Amino acid sequence: VQLQASGGGLVQAGGSLRLSCAASGRTFSSYAMGWFRQAPGKEREFVAAINWDGGYTYYTYYADSVKGRFTISSDNAKKTVYLQMNSLKPEDTAVYYCAMHPNREIRRLEDVRYWSQGTLVTVSS
C-alpha cells in the first residue's frame, strides 16, 4: 500500500486547510486511515482517524486537541481520506502524516502499518 499526502501549506491563525491522502496498491474492505502530526522537537502524535467495517458503517475519532475544529472524512471510491482543519492555531504547526492499518484502530504509532510522506502545515500568528 502506498499513501500520498497532500494539501499542506501556510495559513494564518483562524484559517482553514484541507489535507488529502490517497491510497494505492493493495486494497482492503475494512481499514483504518487517519492522520498523525509531528511538531518541531516533539514526538509524533495522533490527530484523527476513520474506521470502515467493510460495509457501509464507519466511525471517527479525534485527539482532544482538535475536536470541534478538525473533521475527517473519506471517499471510498477514490480511496482517499480528507482532513478538514478549521480554526487553525499556531500550535497546529507540524508535519502531518497519513497513516493506515488494514483492520484495527490507529490511535498509537505502533498501531500503524503504512505511512505517507509528510506534508507541512504552518500556522502563523
Coordinates of N, CA and C in Angstrom, one line a residue:
V1 N 0.8 -1.2 0.0 CA 0.0 0.0 0.0 C 0.9 1.2 0.0
Q2 N 0.5 2.2 -0.9 CA 1.3 3.5 -0.9 C 0.3 4.6 -0.5
L3 N 0.7 5.5 0.3 CA -0.1 6.6 0.8 C 0.5 7.9 0.3
Q4 N -0.3 8.7 -0.3 CA 0.2 10.0 -0.8 C -0.5 11.1 -0.2
A5 N 0.2 11.9 0.7 CA -0.5 13.0 1.4 C -0.2 14.3 0.7
S6 N -1.2 15.2 0.7 CA -1.0 16.5 0.1 C -1.9 17.5 0.8
G7 N -1.7 18.8 0.5 CA -2.6 19.8 1.0 C -2.0 20.8 2.0
G8 N -0.8 20.5 2.4 CA -0.2 21.3 3.4 C 0.1 22.7 2.9
G9 N 0.4 23.6 3.8 CA 0.7 25.0 3.3 C 0.8 25.9 4.5
L10 N 0.9 27.2 4.2 CA 1.0 28.3 5.2 C -0.4 29.0 5.3
V11 N -0.8 29.1 6.5 CA -2.1 29.8 6.7 C -2.1 30.6 8.0
Q12 N -2.9 31.6 8.1 CA -2.9 32.5 9.3 C -3.8 31.8 10.3
A13 N -3.5 32.1 11.6 CA -4.3 31.6 12.7 C -5.8 31.9 12.4
G14 N -6.6 31.0 12.7 CA -8.1 31.1 12.4 C -8.5 30.6 11.0
G15 N -7.5 30.4 10.2 CA -7.8 29.9 8.8 C -8.1 28.5 8.7
S16 N -8.2 28.0 7.5 CA -8.5 26.6 7.2 C -7.6 26.0 6.2
L17 N -7.5 24.7 6.2 CA -6.8 23.9 5.2 C -7.4 22.6 5.1
R18 N -7.3 21.9 4.0 CA -7.8 20.6 3.9 C -6.6 19.7 3.3
L19 N -6.4 18.7 4.1 CA -5.4 17.7 3.7 C -6.1 16.5 3.0
S20 N -5.3 15.9 2.1 CA -5.8 14.7 1.4 C -4.8 13.6 1.5
C21 N -5.3 12.4 1.5 CA -4.4 11.2 1.5 C -5.0 10.2 0.6
A22 N -4.3 9.9 -0.5 CA -4.8 8.9 -1.5 C -4.0 7.6 -1.3
A23 N -4.8 6.5 -1.3 CA -4.1 5.2 -1.1 C -4.1 4.5 -2.5
S24 N -3.0 3.8 -2.7 CA -2.9 3.0 -3.9 C -2.3 1.6 -3.6
G25 N -2.4 0.7 -4.5 CA -1.8 -0.6 -4.3 C -2.9 -1.5 -3.8
R26 N -2.5 -2.4 -2.8 CA -3.4 -3.4 -2.3 C -4.6 -2.6 -1.6
T27 N -5.8 -3.2 -1.7 CA -7.0 -2.6 -1.1 C -7.5 -3.5 -0.1
F28 N -8.3 -2.9 0.9 CA -8.9 -3.7 2.0 C -10.3 -3.3 2.1
S29 N -11.2 -4.2 2.4 CA -12.6 -3.9 2.6 C -12.8 -3.1 3.9
S30 N -12.1 -3.6 5.0 CA -12.2 -2.9 6.2 C -10.8 -2.3 6.5
Y31 N -10.8 -1.1 7.1 CA -9.5 -0.5 7.3 C -9.6 0.7 8.2
A32 N -8.5 1.2 8.8 CA -8.5 2.5 9.5 C -7.5 3.4 8.7
M33 N -7.9 4.6 8.5 CA -7.0 5.6 7.9 C -7.1 6.9 8.7
G34 N -6.0 7.6 8.8 CA -6.1 8.8 9.6 C -4.8 9.6 9.5
W35 N -4.6 10.5 10.5 CA -3.6 11.4 10.5 C -2.8 11.5 11.8
F36 N -1.5 11.6 11.7 CA -0.7 11.9 12.9 C 0.1 13.2 12.5
R37 N 0.6 13.8 13.5 CA 1.5 15.0 13.2 C 2.7 15.1 14.1
Q38 N 3.7 15.8 13.6 CA 4.9 15.9 14.4 C 5.4 17.3 14.4
A39 N 5.3 18.0 15.5 CA 5.8 19.4 15.6 C 7.3 19.4 15.8
P40 N 8.0 20.5 15.5 CA 9.4 20.5 15.8 C 9.8 20.2 17.2
G41 N 10.7 19.3 17.4 CA 11.2 19.0 18.7 C 10.2 18.1 19.5
K42 N 9.1 17.7 18.9 CA 8.1 16.9 19.7 C 7.9 15.5 19.0
E43 N 7.3 14.6 19.8 CA 7.0 13.3 19.2 C 5.8 13.3 18.3
R44 N 5.8 12.4 17.4 CA 4.6 12.2 16.5 C 3.4 11.9 17.3
E45 N 2.3 12.5 17.0 CA 1.1 12.3 17.8 C -0.1 12.0 16.9
F46 N -1.1 11.3 17.5 CA -2.3 11.0 16.8 C -3.2 12.3 16.7
V47 N -3.8 12.4 15.5 CA -4.7 13.6 15.3 C -6.2 13.1 15.1
A48 N -6.4 12.3 14.1 CA -7.8 11.8 13.8 C -7.7 10.6 12.9
A49 N -8.8 9.8 12.9 CA -8.8 8.6 12.1 C -10.3 8.2 11.8
I50 N -10.5 7.5 10.8 CA -11.8 6.9 10.4 C -11.6 5.4 10.2
N51 N -12.6 4.7 10.7 CA -12.6 3.2 10.6 C -13.8 2.8 9.8
W52 N -13.5 2.0 8.7 CA -14.6 1.4 7.9 C -14.6 -0.1 8.3
D53 N -15.9 -0.7 8.3 CA -16.0 -2.1 8.7 C -16.1 -3.0 7.6
G54 N -16.0 -2.5 6.3 CA -16.1 -3.3 5.2 C -17.4 -3.2 4.5
G55 N -18.4 -2.6 5.2 CA -19.7 -2.4 4.6 C -20.0 -0.9 4.4
Y56 N -21.0 -0.5 5.1 CA -21.4 0.9 5.0 C -21.3 1.7 6.3
T57 N -20.7 1.0 7.3 CA -20.6 1.6 8.6 C -19.2 2.1 8.9
Y58 N -19.1 3.2 9.4 CA -17.8 3.8 9.8 C -17.9 4.6 11.1
Y59 N -16.8 4.9 11.7 CA -16.8 5.8 12.9 C -15.5 6.5 12.8
T60 N -15.5 7.7 13.5 CA -14.4 8.6 13.5 C -14.0 8.8 15.0
Y61 N -12.7 9.2 15.2 CA -12.2 9.5 16.5 C -11.1 10.5 16.3
Y62 N -11.0 11.4 17.4 CA -10.1 12.5 17.3 C -9.3 12.7 18.6
A63 N -8.2 13.3 18.4 CA -7.4 13.8 19.6 C -8.2 14.9 20.3
D64 N -8.1 15.0 21.6 CA -8.9 16.1 22.3 C -8.5 17.5 21.8
S65 N -7.2 17.7 21.4 CA -6.7 19.0 21.0 C -7.4 19.5 19.7
V66 N -8.0 18.6 18.9 CA -8.5 19.0 17.6 C -10.0 18.8 17.5
K67 N -10.6 18.2 18.5 CA -12.1 18.0 18.5 C -12.8 19.3 18.3
G68 N -13.8 19.3 17.4 CA -14.6 20.5 17.2 C -14.0 21.4 16.1
R69 N -12.7 21.2 15.8 CA -12.1 22.1 14.8 C -11.7 21.3 13.5
F70 N -11.3 20.0 13.7 CA -10.9 19.2 12.5 C -12.0 18.2 12.3
T71 N -12.2 17.8 11.0 CA -13.1 16.8 10.6 C -12.5 15.9 9.6
I72 N -12.6 14.6 9.9 CA -12.0 13.6 9.0 C -13.2 13.0 8.2
S73 N -12.9 12.7 6.9 CA -13.9 12.1 6.1 C -13.2 11.2 5.0
S74 N -14.0 10.4 4.3 CA -13.3 9.6 3.3 C -14.2 9.4 2.1
D75 N -13.6 9.1 1.0 CA -14.3 8.8 -0.3 C -13.7 7.4 -0.7
N76 N -14.5 6.4 -0.4 CA -14.0 5.0 -0.6 C -13.8 4.7 -2.1
A77 N -14.6 5.3 -2.9 CA -14.4 5.1 -4.4 C -13.1 5.6 -4.9
K78 N -12.6 6.7 -4.3 CA -11.4 7.3 -4.6 C -10.2 6.8 -3.7
K79 N -10.6 6.0 -2.7 CA -9.6 5.5 -1.8 C -8.8 6.7 -1.2
T80 N -9.5 7.7 -0.8 CA -8.9 9.0 -0.3 C -9.6 9.4 1.0
V81 N -8.7 9.8 1.9 CA -9.2 10.4 3.2 C -8.8 11.8 3.2
Y82 N -9.7 12.6 3.8 CA -9.5 14.1 3.9 C -9.5 14.5 5.4
L83 N -8.8 15.5 5.7 CA -8.8 16.2 7.0 C -9.1 17.6 6.8
Q84 N -10.3 18.0 7.1 CA -10.6 19.5 7.1 C -10.2 20.1 8.4
M85 N -9.4 21.1 8.3 CA -8.8 21.7 9.5 C -9.3 23.2 9.5
N86 N -10.1 23.5 10.5 CA -10.7 24.8 10.7 C -10.2 25.4 12.0
S87 N -10.3 26.8 12.1 CA -9.9 27.5 13.3 C -8.5 27.1 13.7
L88 N -7.6 27.1 12.7 CA -6.2 26.6 13.0 C -5.5 27.6 13.9
K89 N -4.7 27.0 14.7 CA -3.9 27.7 15.8 C -2.4 27.5 15.5
P90 N -1.6 28.4 15.9 CA -0.1 28.2 15.7 C 0.4 26.9 16.3
E91 N -0.2 26.4 17.3 CA 0.2 25.1 17.9 C -0.2 23.9 17.0
D92 N -0.9 24.1 15.9 CA -1.2 23.1 15.0 C -0.1 22.9 13.9
T93 N 0.9 23.8 14.0 CA 2.0 23.8 13.1 C 2.8 22.5 13.3
A94 N 2.9 21.7 12.2 CA 3.6 20.4 12.3 C 3.6 19.8 10.9
V95 N 4.4 18.7 10.8 CA 4.4 17.9 9.6 C 3.3 16.9 9.8
Y96 N 2.4 16.8 8.9 CA 1.2 15.8 9.0 C 1.5 14.6 8.2
Y97 N 1.2 13.4 8.8 CA 1.4 12.2 8.1 C 0.1 11.4 8.0
C98 N -0.1 10.8 6.9 CA -1.3 9.9 6.7 C -0.9 8.5 7.2
A99 N -1.8 7.8 7.8 CA -1.5 6.5 8.4 C -2.6 5.5 8.1
M100 N -2.3 4.3 8.1 CA -3.3 3.2 7.8 C -2.9 1.9 8.4
H101 N -4.0 1.2 8.8 CA -3.9 -0.2 9.2 C -5.1 -0.9 8.6
P102 N -4.9 -2.2 8.1 CA -6.0 -2.9 7.4 C -7.2 -3.2 8.3
N103 N -7.0 -3.4 9.6 CA -8.2 -3.9 10.3 C -8.2 -3.5 11.8
R104 N -7.5 -2.5 12.2 CA -7.7 -2.1 13.6 C -7.5 -0.6 13.7
E105 N -7.9 0.0 14.9 CA -7.8 1.4 15.1 C -6.3 1.8 15.1
I106 N -6.2 3.1 14.8 CA -4.8 3.6 14.7 C -4.7 4.8 15.7
R107 N -4.6 4.6 16.9 CA -4.5 5.7 17.9 C -3.1 5.9 18.4
R108 N -2.2 4.9 18.2 CA -0.8 5.0 18.6 C 0.1 4.7 17.5
L109 N 1.3 5.2 17.6 CA 2.3 4.9 16.5 C 2.4 3.5 16.2
E110 N 2.4 2.6 17.2 CA 2.6 1.2 16.9 C 1.4 0.5 16.3
D111 N 0.3 1.2 16.2 CA -0.9 0.7 15.5 C -0.8 0.8 14.0
V112 N 0.1 1.6 13.5 CA 0.2 2.0 12.1 C 1.0 1.0 11.3
R113 N 0.5 0.6 10.2 CA 1.3 -0.3 9.3 C 1.9 0.5 8.2
Y114 N 1.1 1.4 7.6 CA 1.6 2.2 6.5 C 1.6 3.7 6.8
W115 N 2.6 4.3 6.3 CA 2.8 5.8 6.5 C 2.9 6.4 5.1
S116 N 2.5 7.7 5.1 CA 2.8 8.5 3.9 C 4.0 9.3 4.2
Q117 N 4.5 10.0 3.1 CA 5.4 11.1 3.4 C 4.7 12.2 4.1
G118 N 5.4 13.1 4.7 CA 4.8 14.2 5.4 C 4.4 15.4 4.5
T119 N 3.4 16.1 5.0 CA 3.0 17.4 4.4 C 3.0 18.5 5.5
L120 N 3.7 19.6 5.2 CA 3.9 20.6 6.3 C 2.8 21.6 6.3
V121 N 2.3 21.7 7.5 CA 1.3 22.8 7.8 C 1.9 23.8 8.7
T122 N 1.9 25.0 8.3 CA 2.4 26.1 9.1 C 1.3 27.1 9.4
V123 N 1.1 27.4 10.7 CA 0.0 28.4 11.0 C 0.7 29.6 11.7
S124 N 0.6 30.7 11.1 CA 1.2 31.9 11.6 C 0.3 32.7 12.5
S125 N 0.9 33.3 13.5 CA 0.0 34.0 14.5 C -0.2 35.5 14.0

